[in-house]
Amino acid sequence: MIVLKFGGSSVADAACMREVAALVREALPESPLVVLSATAKTTDTLFEAARRAEDGDLGAAMELQRTLILRHRGIAEDLFPGGLPEALDNALVELGGELDLLLRGVALLRELSARSMDAIASLGERLSTRILAAHMEAAWVDARTVMRTDDRHGSAVPQARELNALAAQLLAPLLGPGRAVVTQGYIGATARGITTTLGRGGSDALFGAALGASDIQIWTDVEGVLTCDPRVVPQAQPIAELSFAEAAELAAFGAKVLHPATIQPAVEAGIPVTVRHTRRPHGRFTTITAEVRTGRPITALAQRGPITVLTVTSANMLNQSGFLASLFQVFSRHRISVDLIATAEVSVSLTVDADAPLEALLEDLAEFATVGIARDRAIVAIVGERLKLTPGITGRCFGALSEINVEMISMGANEINLSFVVEQKQARTALQRLHAALFDVAGGQP
Ligand code: ADP
Ligand code: ASP
Ligand code: MG
């Protein structure tokens, strides 16, 4: 069997749904399991409606609910011009009613727990899959009966052993040549049946690994993973082969095309995972492999921002062992994760997420150091498995960034990324210049 995962952009409207259906039909001999996202922007709308309800603005939440359900009904009516099949009609009414109830509950209590948010967010995938399954006359499976997770709502962790057993029991018997099975990405449930979500974009290849798929295809709106975010660098090129480590690194830096945690089991099992363009099915694509086999020094660029840089200065650092340990204890106590670190004789610079709650942390740090804060910064990262083996790369990077103020640099001995901190407003230019210097020479790959 094979897995075809379609992201939200692939099911934005009825025309997109038809294209998806055509791709799935082509794959029918290979026993396809279709894993579908919510339609484009739906998850964001659900989040927004939930927050409005929490603020007590039930009117606004209800308006978002109505528009969302009407939009899905519109897609369904376009696909069934002669009228909706009764089962689909009922499903849309039921799901709309469920969303209505959930939002009213949140508004009444003025409380939005991560658990309620997951219940609300799950509606997106449940709506889109109902429509596609009806259109294709395919079997529909509620992913929450199969995707067993822990109860970390919002970024629940799939439980591989249970997932494998449930997939074998509930999905495998439905699969076979000539028929398609449709289920949801992103959503799951705990052993007690409480709805969870795996985190934004999270679903990808998990069912494929569970079922021992021969092929996992992730369909999106780009021809694979590109050398840079195409919205920043329009001439970014598809990467033919990407190692799992590189994919994970890029994803951590905001290239959200795929969700590394949900790809890992497939890559480890040696199942080929490809990223493809729904509208250009015969175009270029990316294959994710366990290891890179190409000799290229640099694979891609990415950025993350805004981030905040903290510079911790203390005379106690001089010749003193244990200073860094006590410094990191403070961060760990406040559960603030640090991304990049650079140390000097009497100071340490660290980067943290812009929305990290710093107040209490700063109070604790003030007891043994002075702290400088620089906000609105961005990390620009150069990713490549062979980066560390290639002389001259740093020189080329600095050349490209000559007019941009680089505030911090980080490259670990065994790392696959070289990172620079720049002002957020210069990140775009930095990426464009780096891309021009590292990729746009001699027609593409460095
Ligand atoms: P989907 O709707 O299929 O889930 P997403 O919007 O989540 O798609 O992810 C695809 C988008 O990710 C692309 O349209 C592109 O704008 C963005 N993106 C950011 N960085 C990259 C990159 N390095 N390669 C490809 N796409 C990228
Ligand atoms: N619907 C979810 C999101 O928008 C998951 C996904 O798109 O894969 O993040
Ligand atoms: Mg997505």
Short mmCIF file of C-alpha atoms and ligand atoms in Angstrom, two decimals:
data_model
loop_
_atom_site.label_atom_id
_atom_site.label_comp_id
_atom_site.label_asym_id
_atom_site.label_seq_id
_atom_site.Cartn_x
_atom_site.Cartn_y
_atom_site.Cartn_z
CA MET A 1 0.00 0.00 0.00
CA ILE A 2 1.00 3.61 -0.39
CA VAL A 3 0.17 6.77 1.55
CA LEU A 4 -0.84 9.99 -0.15
CA LYS A 5 -0.87 12.93 2.26
CA PHE A 6 -2.44 16.14 0.99
CA GLY A 7 -1.83 19.44 2.79
CA GLY A 8 -4.45 22.16 3.19
CA SER A 9 -3.40 24.00 0.02
CA SER A 10 -4.21 20.84 -1.97
CA VAL A 11 -7.85 20.87 -0.83
CA ALA A 12 -8.54 24.61 -0.79
CA ASP A 13 -11.69 24.40 -2.96
CA ALA A 14 -13.77 22.06 -5.13
CA ALA A 15 -11.36 22.33 -8.09
CA CYS A 16 -8.48 21.29 -5.83
CA MET A 17 -10.53 18.40 -4.43
CA ARG A 18 -11.14 17.17 -7.99
CA GLU A 19 -7.41 17.25 -8.69
CA VAL A 20 -6.75 15.32 -5.51
CA ALA A 21 -9.37 12.78 -6.50
CA ALA A 22 -7.74 12.38 -9.92
CA LEU A 23 -4.33 11.77 -8.34
CA VAL A 24 -5.81 9.23 -5.96
CA ARG A 25 -7.59 7.43 -8.82
CA GLU A 26 -4.29 7.13 -10.65
CA ALA A 27 -2.86 5.46 -7.55
CA LEU A 28 -5.78 3.04 -7.04
CA PRO A 29 -3.86 -0.09 -8.12
CA GLU A 30 -1.40 0.58 -5.28
CA SER A 31 -4.01 0.48 -2.48
CA PRO A 32 -3.82 4.13 -1.44
CA LEU A 33 -4.49 5.47 2.02
CA VAL A 34 -5.33 9.15 1.66
CA VAL A 35 -4.35 11.29 4.65
CA LEU A 36 -5.95 14.69 4.38
CA SER A 37 -5.45 18.06 6.07
CA ALA A 38 -8.14 20.60 6.75
CA THR A 39 -8.91 22.87 3.79
CA ALA A 40 -6.59 25.88 3.48
CA LYS A 41 -6.92 28.41 6.35
CA THR A 42 -9.51 26.31 8.18
CA THR A 43 -7.29 25.41 11.13
CA ASP A 44 -6.42 29.09 11.59
CA THR A 45 -10.11 30.02 11.45
CA LEU A 46 -10.94 27.40 14.07
CA PHE A 47 -8.20 28.74 16.36
CA GLU A 48 -9.52 32.25 15.85
CA ALA A 49 -13.12 31.23 16.61
CA ALA A 50 -11.98 29.45 19.79
CA ARG A 51 -10.10 32.54 20.98
CA ARG A 52 -13.06 34.80 20.25
CA ALA A 53 -15.26 32.47 22.31
CA GLU A 54 -12.73 32.54 25.14
CA ASP A 55 -12.83 36.36 25.05
CA GLY A 56 -16.58 36.11 25.50
CA ASP A 57 -17.33 37.35 21.98
CA LEU A 58 -19.74 34.56 21.12
CA GLY A 59 -21.20 36.57 18.24
CA ALA A 60 -17.87 36.72 16.44
CA ALA A 61 -17.16 33.04 17.17
CA MET A 62 -20.57 32.04 15.79
CA GLU A 63 -20.04 34.14 12.68
CA LEU A 64 -16.74 32.34 12.02
CA GLN A 65 -18.45 29.00 12.63
CA ARG A 66 -21.27 29.82 10.17
CA THR A 67 -18.90 31.03 7.46
CA LEU A 68 -16.68 27.97 7.86
CA ILE A 69 -19.54 25.50 7.62
CA LEU A 70 -21.06 27.38 4.67
CA ARG A 71 -17.74 27.34 2.85
CA HIS A 72 -17.51 23.56 3.26
CA ARG A 73 -21.11 23.16 2.18
CA GLY A 74 -20.26 25.28 -0.87
CA ILE A 75 -17.38 22.96 -1.79
CA ALA A 76 -19.62 19.94 -1.35
CA GLU A 77 -22.41 21.47 -3.49
CA ASP A 78 -19.93 22.24 -6.22
CA LEU A 79 -18.83 18.58 -6.21
CA PHE A 80 -22.44 17.32 -6.14
CA PRO A 81 -24.37 19.67 -8.43
CA GLY A 82 -27.39 17.35 -8.30
CA GLY A 83 -27.65 17.62 -4.52
CA LEU A 84 -25.64 16.30 -1.59
CA PRO A 85 -25.85 12.60 -0.71
CA GLU A 86 -27.82 12.28 2.50
CA ALA A 87 -24.91 10.90 4.53
CA LEU A 88 -22.69 13.85 3.61
CA ASP A 89 -25.47 16.34 4.27
CA ASN A 90 -26.01 14.81 7.71
CA ALA A 91 -22.28 14.77 8.45
CA LEU A 92 -21.97 18.49 7.66
CA VAL A 93 -24.95 19.31 9.88
CA GLU A 94 -23.57 17.19 12.69
CA LEU A 95 -20.04 18.62 12.52
CA GLY A 96 -21.42 22.16 12.35
CA GLY A 97 -23.52 21.42 15.43
CA GLU A 98 -20.55 20.01 17.29
CA LEU A 99 -18.46 23.11 16.55
CA ASP A 100 -21.35 25.31 17.65
CA LEU A 101 -21.63 23.47 20.98
CA LEU A 102 -17.90 23.51 21.64
CA LEU A 103 -17.65 27.25 21.00
CA ARG A 104 -20.66 27.95 23.22
CA GLY A 105 -19.07 25.89 25.99
CA VAL A 106 -15.82 27.84 25.74
CA ALA A 107 -17.71 31.16 25.69
CA LEU A 108 -19.82 30.22 28.71
CA LEU A 109 -16.81 29.29 30.79
CA ARG A 110 -14.53 31.90 29.23
CA GLU A 111 -11.94 29.16 29.42
CA LEU A 112 -10.01 27.59 26.55
CA SER A 113 -7.95 24.62 27.66
CA ALA A 114 -5.53 22.92 25.28
CA ARG A 115 -7.92 20.00 25.37
CA SER A 116 -10.87 22.14 24.21
CA MET A 117 -8.67 23.70 21.54
CA ASP A 118 -7.84 20.23 20.17
CA ALA A 119 -11.51 19.27 20.08
CA ILE A 120 -12.27 22.44 18.11
CA ALA A 121 -9.24 22.14 15.81
CA SER A 122 -10.18 18.55 14.90
CA LEU A 123 -13.26 19.79 13.04
CA GLY A 124 -11.17 21.00 10.09
CA GLU A 125 -9.84 17.59 9.09
CA ARG A 126 -13.12 15.89 9.92
CA LEU A 127 -14.97 18.23 7.52
CA SER A 128 -12.51 18.02 4.61
CA THR A 129 -12.24 14.22 4.72
CA ARG A 130 -16.03 13.74 4.77
CA ILE A 131 -16.32 15.74 1.57
CA LEU A 132 -13.48 14.01 -0.29
CA ALA A 133 -14.55 10.52 0.80
CA ALA A 134 -18.12 11.19 -0.38
CA HIS A 135 -16.88 12.60 -3.69
CA MET A 136 -14.66 9.56 -4.28
CA GLU A 137 -17.11 7.08 -2.79
CA ALA A 138 -14.18 5.91 -0.69
CA ALA A 139 -14.16 4.43 2.80
CA TRP A 140 -13.82 7.06 5.55
CA VAL A 141 -11.96 6.29 8.76
CA ASP A 142 -11.96 8.46 11.87
CA ALA A 143 -8.23 8.84 12.55
CA ARG A 144 -8.98 9.14 16.26
CA THR A 145 -9.78 5.44 16.38
CA VAL A 146 -6.29 4.62 15.03
CA MET A 147 -3.87 7.46 15.85
CA ARG A 148 -3.34 6.72 19.55
CA THR A 149 -1.38 9.49 21.27
CA ASP A 150 -0.44 10.63 24.75
CA ASP A 151 -2.38 13.51 26.29
CA ARG A 152 -0.03 16.38 25.51
CA HIS A 153 -2.76 18.41 23.88
CA GLY A 154 -1.61 20.63 21.05
CA SER A 155 1.48 18.56 20.32
CA ALA A 156 0.48 15.04 21.27
CA VAL A 157 3.01 12.27 20.77
CA PRO A 158 1.84 9.20 18.83
CA GLN A 159 2.25 5.88 20.64
CA ALA A 160 3.89 3.72 18.00
CA ARG A 161 2.99 0.32 19.44
CA GLU A 162 -0.72 1.07 19.84
CA LEU A 163 -0.84 2.93 16.55
CA ASN A 164 0.69 -0.03 14.72
CA ALA A 165 -1.75 -2.48 16.27
CA LEU A 166 -4.80 -0.28 15.61
CA ALA A 167 -3.72 0.41 12.04
CA ALA A 168 -3.33 -3.32 11.40
CA GLN A 169 -6.71 -4.01 12.96
CA LEU A 170 -8.81 -1.16 11.56
CA LEU A 171 -7.11 0.22 8.45
CA ALA A 172 -5.36 -2.72 6.83
CA PRO A 173 -8.56 -4.74 6.19
CA LEU A 174 -10.09 -1.80 4.30
CA LEU A 175 -7.10 -1.31 2.03
CA GLY A 176 -6.71 -3.07 -1.27
CA PRO A 177 -6.06 -2.55 -4.97
CA GLY A 178 -8.80 -0.59 -6.69
CA ARG A 179 -10.12 1.20 -3.62
CA ALA A 180 -9.08 4.21 -1.61
CA VAL A 181 -9.42 4.84 2.10
CA VAL A 182 -9.62 8.43 3.36
CA THR A 183 -8.59 9.53 6.85
CA GLN A 184 -7.39 12.67 8.65
CA GLY A 185 -3.90 13.92 9.32
CA TYR A 186 -3.11 16.05 12.39
CA ILE A 187 -5.70 14.52 14.75
CA GLY A 188 -5.62 11.58 17.12
CA ALA A 189 -7.00 10.50 20.49
CA THR A 190 -5.76 9.26 23.83
CA ALA A 191 -6.48 5.76 25.16
CA ARG A 192 -9.57 7.26 26.81
CA GLY A 193 -10.77 8.56 23.46
CA ILE A 194 -10.07 12.25 24.15
CA THR A 195 -9.32 14.15 20.93
CA THR A 196 -5.74 15.38 20.50
CA THR A 197 -3.72 17.09 17.76
CA LEU A 198 -0.12 16.41 16.76
CA GLY A 199 0.97 20.02 16.24
CA ARG A 200 0.71 22.20 13.15
CA GLY A 201 1.41 20.25 9.98
CA GLY A 202 1.81 17.08 12.01
CA SER A 203 0.60 13.89 10.38
CA ASP A 204 2.66 13.36 7.30
CA ALA A 205 4.05 9.88 7.19
CA LEU A 206 2.98 8.17 10.41
CA PHE A 207 0.27 5.92 8.98
CA GLY A 208 2.70 4.84 6.27
CA ALA A 209 5.26 3.65 8.79
CA ALA A 210 2.54 1.92 10.82
CA LEU A 211 1.26 0.01 7.80
CA GLY A 212 4.63 -0.71 6.19
CA ALA A 213 3.81 1.36 3.10
CA SER A 214 5.99 0.93 0.04
CA ASP A 215 5.83 4.64 -0.70
CA ILE A 216 4.78 7.81 1.11
CA GLN A 217 3.94 10.89 -0.93
CA ILE A 218 3.39 14.29 0.66
CA TRP A 219 1.48 16.51 -1.73
CA THR A 220 1.65 20.27 -1.29
CA ASP A 221 1.86 23.51 -3.30
CA VAL A 222 5.60 23.49 -4.08
CA GLU A 223 7.78 21.10 -6.09
CA GLY A 224 9.31 19.60 -2.99
CA VAL A 225 11.48 21.20 -0.35
CA LEU A 226 13.23 24.19 -1.91
CA THR A 227 16.62 25.76 -1.29
CA CYS A 228 14.84 28.61 0.52
CA ASP A 229 11.32 29.79 1.33
CA PRO A 230 10.00 30.75 -2.12
CA ARG A 231 8.14 33.71 -0.66
CA VAL A 232 11.52 35.20 0.24
CA VAL A 233 13.63 33.90 -2.64
CA PRO A 234 11.44 33.31 -5.71
CA GLN A 235 14.27 31.63 -7.62
CA ALA A 236 14.69 28.95 -4.91
CA GLN A 237 15.10 25.51 -6.48
CA PRO A 238 13.71 22.12 -5.48
CA ILE A 239 16.15 19.88 -3.64
CA ALA A 240 16.17 16.44 -5.23
CA GLU A 241 17.42 14.58 -2.15
CA LEU A 242 17.26 15.74 1.44
CA SER A 243 18.51 13.82 4.46
CA PHE A 244 16.19 13.37 7.38
CA ALA A 245 18.54 15.42 9.59
CA GLU A 246 18.50 18.27 7.10
CA ALA A 247 14.71 18.13 6.83
CA ALA A 248 14.40 18.28 10.61
CA GLU A 249 16.81 21.20 10.80
CA LEU A 250 14.97 23.13 8.10
CA ALA A 251 11.62 22.49 9.74
CA ALA A 252 12.95 23.78 13.07
CA PHE A 253 13.88 26.95 11.22
CA GLY A 254 10.45 27.52 9.83
CA ALA A 255 10.40 25.63 6.52
CA LYS A 256 7.04 24.17 7.40
CA VAL A 257 6.62 21.94 4.36
CA LEU A 258 6.95 18.86 6.50
CA HIS A 259 6.76 17.83 10.11
CA PRO A 260 10.01 16.02 10.98
CA ALA A 261 8.77 14.09 14.01
CA THR A 262 6.05 12.50 11.94
CA ILE A 263 8.44 11.59 9.11
CA GLN A 264 11.13 9.97 11.23
CA PRO A 265 9.53 6.51 11.67
CA ALA A 266 9.10 6.18 7.91
CA VAL A 267 12.65 7.25 7.12
CA GLU A 268 14.00 4.89 9.76
CA ALA A 269 11.98 2.06 8.27
CA GLY A 270 13.55 2.83 4.89
CA ILE A 271 10.26 3.84 3.27
CA PRO A 272 10.81 6.44 0.56
CA VAL A 273 9.13 9.74 1.48
CA THR A 274 8.67 12.27 -1.31
CA VAL A 275 7.34 15.82 -1.30
CA ARG A 276 5.44 16.77 -4.47
CA HIS A 277 3.34 19.52 -6.07
CA THR A 278 -0.36 18.63 -6.42
CA ARG A 279 -0.81 20.83 -9.47
CA ARG A 280 2.39 19.66 -11.14
CA PRO A 281 2.30 15.94 -10.40
CA HIS A 282 4.88 15.17 -13.06
CA GLY A 283 7.22 17.98 -12.08
CA ARG A 284 10.22 17.88 -9.79
CA PHE A 285 10.03 16.60 -6.23
CA THR A 286 12.12 15.92 -3.13
CA THR A 287 13.00 12.51 -1.72
CA ILE A 288 13.78 12.36 2.00
CA THR A 289 16.47 9.80 2.72
CA ALA A 290 18.12 8.51 5.87
CA GLU A 291 21.48 9.87 4.73
CA VAL A 292 22.62 12.22 2.01
CA ARG A 293 24.33 10.66 -0.91
CA THR A 294 25.15 13.79 -2.84
CA GLY A 295 28.40 15.70 -2.46
CA ARG A 296 26.87 19.16 -2.18
CA PRO A 297 28.17 21.30 0.69
CA ILE A 298 25.00 23.32 1.30
CA THR A 299 21.44 22.13 1.05
CA ALA A 300 19.17 25.02 1.92
CA LEU A 301 18.66 28.28 3.80
CA ALA A 302 16.01 29.09 6.34
CA GLN A 303 15.23 31.72 8.93
CA ARG A 304 13.43 32.01 12.19
CA GLY A 305 12.26 35.24 13.73
CA PRO A 306 11.54 37.31 15.59
CA ILE A 307 13.76 35.96 18.32
CA THR A 308 15.37 37.67 21.31
CA VAL A 309 19.08 37.69 22.12
CA LEU A 310 20.10 37.78 25.80
CA THR A 311 23.66 38.68 26.65
CA VAL A 312 24.57 37.61 30.15
CA THR A 313 27.68 39.27 31.56
CA SER A 314 29.36 38.46 34.84
CA ALA A 315 32.84 39.01 36.19
CA ASN A 316 32.34 35.70 38.03
CA MET A 317 32.71 33.92 34.79
CA LEU A 318 36.42 34.56 34.70
CA ASN A 319 38.23 31.32 35.43
CA GLN A 320 35.25 29.88 37.15
CA SER A 321 33.97 26.42 36.50
CA GLY A 322 30.29 25.77 36.86
CA PHE A 323 29.14 29.19 35.72
CA LEU A 324 27.45 27.90 32.58
CA ALA A 325 25.85 25.09 34.55
CA SER A 326 24.23 27.49 36.98
CA LEU A 327 23.21 29.77 34.13
CA PHE A 328 21.43 26.96 32.30
CA GLN A 329 19.80 25.78 35.48
CA VAL A 330 17.99 29.11 35.60
CA PHE A 331 16.75 28.64 32.03
CA SER A 332 15.70 25.11 32.75
CA ARG A 333 13.86 26.10 35.94
CA HIS A 334 11.83 28.62 33.93
CA ARG A 335 11.36 26.13 31.07
CA ILE A 336 12.78 28.52 28.54
CA SER A 337 14.56 26.81 25.73
CA VAL A 338 17.73 28.25 24.29
CA ASP A 339 18.55 27.88 20.60
CA LEU A 340 21.96 29.36 19.91
CA ILE A 341 24.79 30.05 22.31
CA ALA A 342 28.05 31.94 21.91
CA THR A 343 30.45 32.43 24.78
CA ALA A 344 33.21 34.93 25.45
CA GLU A 345 35.46 35.31 28.47
CA VAL A 346 33.02 37.31 30.59
CA SER A 347 29.75 37.01 28.71
CA VAL A 348 27.40 34.52 27.11
CA SER A 349 24.92 35.33 24.36
CA LEU A 350 21.85 33.16 23.95
CA THR A 351 18.80 33.27 21.75
CA VAL A 352 15.26 32.53 22.94
CA ASP A 353 11.84 32.70 21.27
CA ALA A 354 10.42 36.22 21.08
CA ASP A 355 7.37 35.19 23.06
CA ALA A 356 9.27 33.38 25.83
CA PRO A 357 8.12 34.72 29.24
CA LEU A 358 11.30 36.46 30.36
CA GLU A 359 10.30 38.48 33.40
CA ALA A 360 10.83 35.87 36.13
CA LEU A 361 13.92 34.52 34.38
CA LEU A 362 15.51 37.96 34.26
CA GLU A 363 14.84 38.46 37.96
CA ASP A 364 16.70 35.27 38.78
CA LEU A 365 19.56 36.04 36.44
CA ALA A 366 19.96 39.52 37.94
CA GLU A 367 21.18 37.84 41.12
CA PHE A 368 24.48 36.91 39.55
CA ALA A 369 24.84 38.70 36.25
CA THR A 370 23.79 41.69 34.21
CA VAL A 371 21.64 40.92 31.22
CA GLY A 372 21.36 42.82 27.96
CA ILE A 373 18.29 42.23 25.79
CA ALA A 374 18.10 42.65 22.03
CA ARG A 375 14.65 42.04 20.57
CA ASP A 376 13.43 41.78 16.98
CA ARG A 377 16.32 39.66 15.82
CA ALA A 378 16.23 36.66 13.47
CA ILE A 379 18.32 33.55 13.03
CA VAL A 380 19.41 32.92 9.47
CA ALA A 381 20.55 29.35 9.03
CA ILE A 382 22.58 27.60 6.36
CA VAL A 383 21.87 23.89 6.43
CA GLY A 384 23.85 21.04 4.92
CA GLU A 385 25.21 17.68 6.03
CA ARG A 386 28.58 18.37 4.44
CA LEU A 387 28.87 21.95 5.61
CA LYS A 388 31.46 21.13 8.21
CA LEU A 389 33.63 19.32 5.70
CA THR A 390 33.71 22.13 3.19
CA PRO A 391 36.37 24.81 3.54
CA GLY A 392 35.64 28.35 2.45
CA ILE A 393 31.90 28.38 3.14
CA THR A 394 32.11 30.84 6.02
CA GLY A 395 34.16 33.20 3.87
CA ARG A 396 31.53 33.15 1.14
CA CYS A 397 28.79 33.75 3.71
CA PHE A 398 30.56 36.71 5.26
CA GLY A 399 31.24 38.10 1.80
CA ALA A 400 27.53 37.91 1.00
CA LEU A 401 26.57 39.53 4.29
CA SER A 402 29.18 42.26 4.17
CA GLU A 403 26.71 45.13 4.55
CA ILE A 404 24.56 43.39 7.11
CA ASN A 405 25.39 43.55 10.77
CA VAL A 406 25.92 39.99 12.02
CA GLU A 407 25.43 40.01 15.79
CA MET A 408 26.07 36.38 16.62
CA ILE A 409 27.38 33.28 14.87
CA SER A 410 27.04 29.67 15.79
CA MET A 411 28.38 26.49 14.27
CA GLY A 412 28.81 23.37 16.29
CA ALA A 413 31.60 20.89 15.68
CA ASN A 414 29.21 18.22 14.57
CA GLU A 415 26.32 20.30 13.41
CA ILE A 416 24.74 20.62 10.07
CA ASN A 417 23.87 24.27 10.31
CA LEU A 418 25.75 27.51 10.39
CA SER A 419 23.61 30.21 11.97
CA PHE A 420 23.80 33.99 12.02
CA VAL A 421 21.79 36.38 14.12
CA VAL A 422 20.79 39.59 12.34
CA GLU A 423 18.14 42.24 12.87
CA GLN A 424 14.74 40.86 11.91
CA LYS A 425 14.22 43.60 9.34
CA GLN A 426 17.39 42.52 7.56
CA ALA A 427 16.66 38.79 7.53
CA ARG A 428 15.00 38.85 4.12
CA THR A 429 17.89 40.66 2.51
CA ALA A 430 20.36 38.37 4.27
CA LEU A 431 18.63 35.29 2.86
CA GLN A 432 18.43 36.75 -0.61
CA ARG A 433 22.12 37.69 -0.63
CA LEU A 434 23.19 34.33 0.78
CA HIS A 435 21.06 32.52 -1.76
CA ALA A 436 22.56 34.54 -4.59
CA ALA A 437 26.10 33.87 -3.36
CA LEU A 438 25.69 30.19 -2.52
CA PHE A 439 23.13 28.86 -4.99
CA ASP A 440 22.60 31.14 -7.93
CA VAL A 441 26.11 30.60 -9.26
CA ALA A 442 26.68 28.20 -12.15
CA GLY A 443 23.00 27.40 -12.54
CA GLY A 444 21.78 26.13 -9.25
CA GLN A 445 23.36 23.76 -6.78
CA PRO A 446 26.52 25.01 -5.02
P1 ADP B 1 0.24 22.52 2.91
O1 ADP B 1 -0.97 23.35 2.68
O2 ADP B 1 0.46 21.55 1.79
O3 ADP B 1 0.29 21.88 4.24
P2 ADP B 1 2.12 24.48 3.84
O4 ADP B 1 1.60 25.87 3.54
O5 ADP B 1 1.98 23.97 5.21
O6 ADP B 1 1.46 23.51 2.76
O7 ADP B 1 3.65 24.35 3.43
C1 ADP B 1 4.05 24.66 2.09
C2 ADP B 1 4.59 26.08 2.04
O8 ADP B 1 5.78 26.15 2.84
C3 ADP B 1 5.05 26.53 0.67
O9 ADP B 1 4.00 27.04 -0.09
C4 ADP B 1 6.11 27.59 1.00
O10 ADP B 1 5.56 28.86 0.92
C5 ADP B 1 6.51 27.30 2.45
N1 ADP B 1 7.95 27.06 2.60
C6 ADP B 1 8.76 27.66 3.50
N2 ADP B 1 10.03 27.26 3.36
C7 ADP B 1 10.04 26.36 2.34
C8 ADP B 1 11.08 25.58 1.73
N3 ADP B 1 12.35 25.63 2.12
N4 ADP B 1 10.72 24.76 0.73
C9 ADP B 1 9.44 24.68 0.32
N5 ADP B 1 8.42 25.38 0.85
C10 ADP B 1 8.72 26.22 1.86
N1 ASP B 2 -4.60 21.37 9.55
C1 ASP B 2 -3.36 21.41 10.26
C2 ASP B 2 -2.67 22.77 10.11
O1 ASP B 2 -3.15 23.64 9.42
C3 ASP B 2 -2.43 20.31 9.89
C4 ASP B 2 -1.94 20.29 8.46
O2 ASP B 2 -2.19 21.20 7.69
O3 ASP B 2 -1.26 19.30 8.12
O4 ASP B 2 -1.64 22.96 10.72
MG MG B 3 0.59 22.42 6.20
#
